[in-house]
Amino acid sequence: MPTNRNPSPAMKIVGSRIAAARHEKGISQEDAAVLADMHVTSYGVLERGFGNPSLTTLVRIAYALGVDPGTLITGLTKTDIPGAERMLTASEFVEERKRRSQQR
């Protein structure tokens, strides 16, 4: 699992949601890591918002904590991800492509 010295807002949000779900269950990081089939260090990195988990890891953690995986990422936007300023939605892309083709 990649780690980052400069966590994005998305990483911090996901980490805090994982920690909150764990606290709600009243279990330790070590117990949560065992349940998610992870090393406790890797799990802790995620909770602190310094890890960038794969989809598989997010689903395993969500399952272990008894939460829907979507709750860990709901509401995140491109503004929560560094370097995403140039990202477009599919609709924005199609509109821009139409606009450019009409200019020709």
Short mmCIF file of C-alpha atoms in Angstrom, two decimals:
data_model
loop_
_atom_site.label_atom_id
_atom_site.label_comp_id
_atom_site.label_asym_id
_atom_site.label_seq_id
_atom_site.Cartn_x
_atom_site.Cartn_y
_atom_site.Cartn_z
CA MET A 1 0.00 0.00 0.00
CA PRO A 2 1.48 3.33 -1.02
CA THR A 3 2.03 5.87 1.72
CA ASN A 4 2.33 9.60 1.40
CA ARG A 5 4.15 12.16 3.51
CA ASN A 6 1.70 14.83 2.36
CA PRO A 7 -1.72 13.27 2.69
CA SER A 8 -4.54 14.61 0.58
CA PRO A 9 -7.77 15.75 2.17
CA ALA A 10 -9.38 12.59 0.74
CA MET A 11 -6.85 10.37 2.50
CA LYS A 12 -7.42 12.18 5.80
CA ILE A 13 -11.22 11.96 5.44
CA VAL A 14 -11.16 8.24 4.63
CA GLY A 15 -8.75 7.59 7.49
CA SER A 16 -10.92 9.42 9.98
CA ARG A 17 -14.00 7.53 8.79
CA ILE A 18 -12.19 4.22 9.24
CA ALA A 19 -11.08 5.25 12.73
CA ALA A 20 -14.60 6.39 13.65
CA ALA A 21 -16.09 3.07 12.52
CA ARG A 22 -13.51 1.18 14.54
CA HIS A 23 -14.11 3.30 17.64
CA GLU A 24 -17.84 2.74 17.26
CA LYS A 25 -17.21 -1.01 17.40
CA GLY A 26 -14.97 -0.59 20.42
CA ILE A 27 -12.05 -2.57 19.01
CA SER A 28 -8.33 -1.87 18.80
CA GLN A 29 -6.38 -1.14 15.63
CA GLU A 30 -4.74 -4.52 16.04
CA ASP A 31 -8.09 -6.30 16.18
CA ALA A 32 -9.38 -4.37 13.17
CA ALA A 33 -6.22 -5.18 11.22
CA VAL A 34 -6.53 -8.89 12.02
CA LEU A 35 -10.19 -8.87 10.96
CA ALA A 36 -9.25 -7.11 7.70
CA ASP A 37 -6.33 -9.50 7.11
CA MET A 38 -3.80 -6.67 7.26
CA HIS A 39 -0.65 -5.85 9.17
CA VAL A 40 -1.44 -3.49 12.04
CA THR A 41 1.16 -0.97 10.81
CA SER A 42 -0.51 -0.74 7.40
CA TYR A 43 -3.88 -0.38 9.04
CA GLY A 44 -2.62 2.40 11.32
CA VAL A 45 -1.14 4.28 8.36
CA LEU A 46 -4.59 4.30 6.76
CA GLU A 47 -6.35 5.54 9.88
CA ARG A 48 -3.87 8.40 10.19
CA GLY A 49 -4.63 9.38 6.59
CA PHE A 50 -1.19 8.64 5.20
CA GLY A 51 -2.06 5.59 3.11
CA ASN A 52 -3.71 5.30 -0.27
CA PRO A 53 -5.62 2.01 -0.03
CA SER A 54 -6.67 -0.12 -2.95
CA LEU A 55 -10.32 -0.87 -3.55
CA THR A 56 -9.77 -4.38 -2.22
CA THR A 57 -8.31 -3.02 1.00
CA LEU A 58 -11.16 -0.56 1.47
CA VAL A 59 -13.74 -3.30 1.00
CA ARG A 60 -11.92 -5.63 3.42
CA ILE A 61 -11.74 -2.91 6.07
CA ALA A 62 -15.38 -1.96 5.59
CA TYR A 63 -16.45 -5.59 5.86
CA ALA A 64 -14.33 -6.10 8.98
CA LEU A 65 -15.86 -3.01 10.60
CA GLY A 66 -19.40 -3.82 9.48
CA VAL A 67 -19.91 -0.72 7.38
CA ASP A 68 -20.84 -0.21 3.75
CA PRO A 69 -17.66 0.51 1.74
CA GLY A 70 -19.36 3.50 0.15
CA THR A 71 -19.58 5.25 3.50
CA LEU A 72 -15.80 5.49 3.56
CA ILE A 73 -15.64 7.54 0.35
CA THR A 74 -19.04 9.20 0.03
CA GLY A 75 -18.96 12.91 -0.69
CA LEU A 76 -15.34 13.04 -1.82
CA THR A 77 -14.75 15.28 -4.83
CA LYS A 78 -11.89 16.24 -7.08
CA THR A 79 -11.08 19.11 -4.72
CA ASP A 80 -10.12 16.48 -2.13
CA ILE A 81 -7.47 15.05 -4.46
CA PRO A 82 -4.29 17.03 -5.19
CA GLY A 83 -3.50 17.60 -8.84
CA ALA A 84 -7.11 17.06 -9.92
CA GLU A 85 -7.68 20.63 -11.10
CA ARG A 86 -7.74 19.53 -14.74
CA MET A 87 -10.17 16.65 -14.19
CA LEU A 88 -13.47 16.81 -16.05
CA THR A 89 -16.66 14.85 -15.67
CA ALA A 90 -17.84 12.89 -18.71
CA SER A 91 -20.52 15.54 -19.33
CA GLU A 92 -17.99 18.38 -19.14
CA PHE A 93 -15.71 16.52 -21.55
CA VAL A 94 -18.50 15.98 -24.09
CA GLU A 95 -19.56 19.63 -23.88
CA GLU A 96 -16.00 20.85 -24.34
CA ARG A 97 -15.49 18.53 -27.31
CA LYS A 98 -18.72 19.84 -28.92
CA ARG A 99 -17.65 23.43 -28.30
CA ARG A 100 -14.25 22.87 -29.91
CA SER A 101 -15.69 21.07 -32.94
CA GLN A 102 -18.12 23.96 -33.52
CA GLN A 103 -15.22 26.42 -33.53
CA ARG A 104 -13.60 24.68 -36.50
#
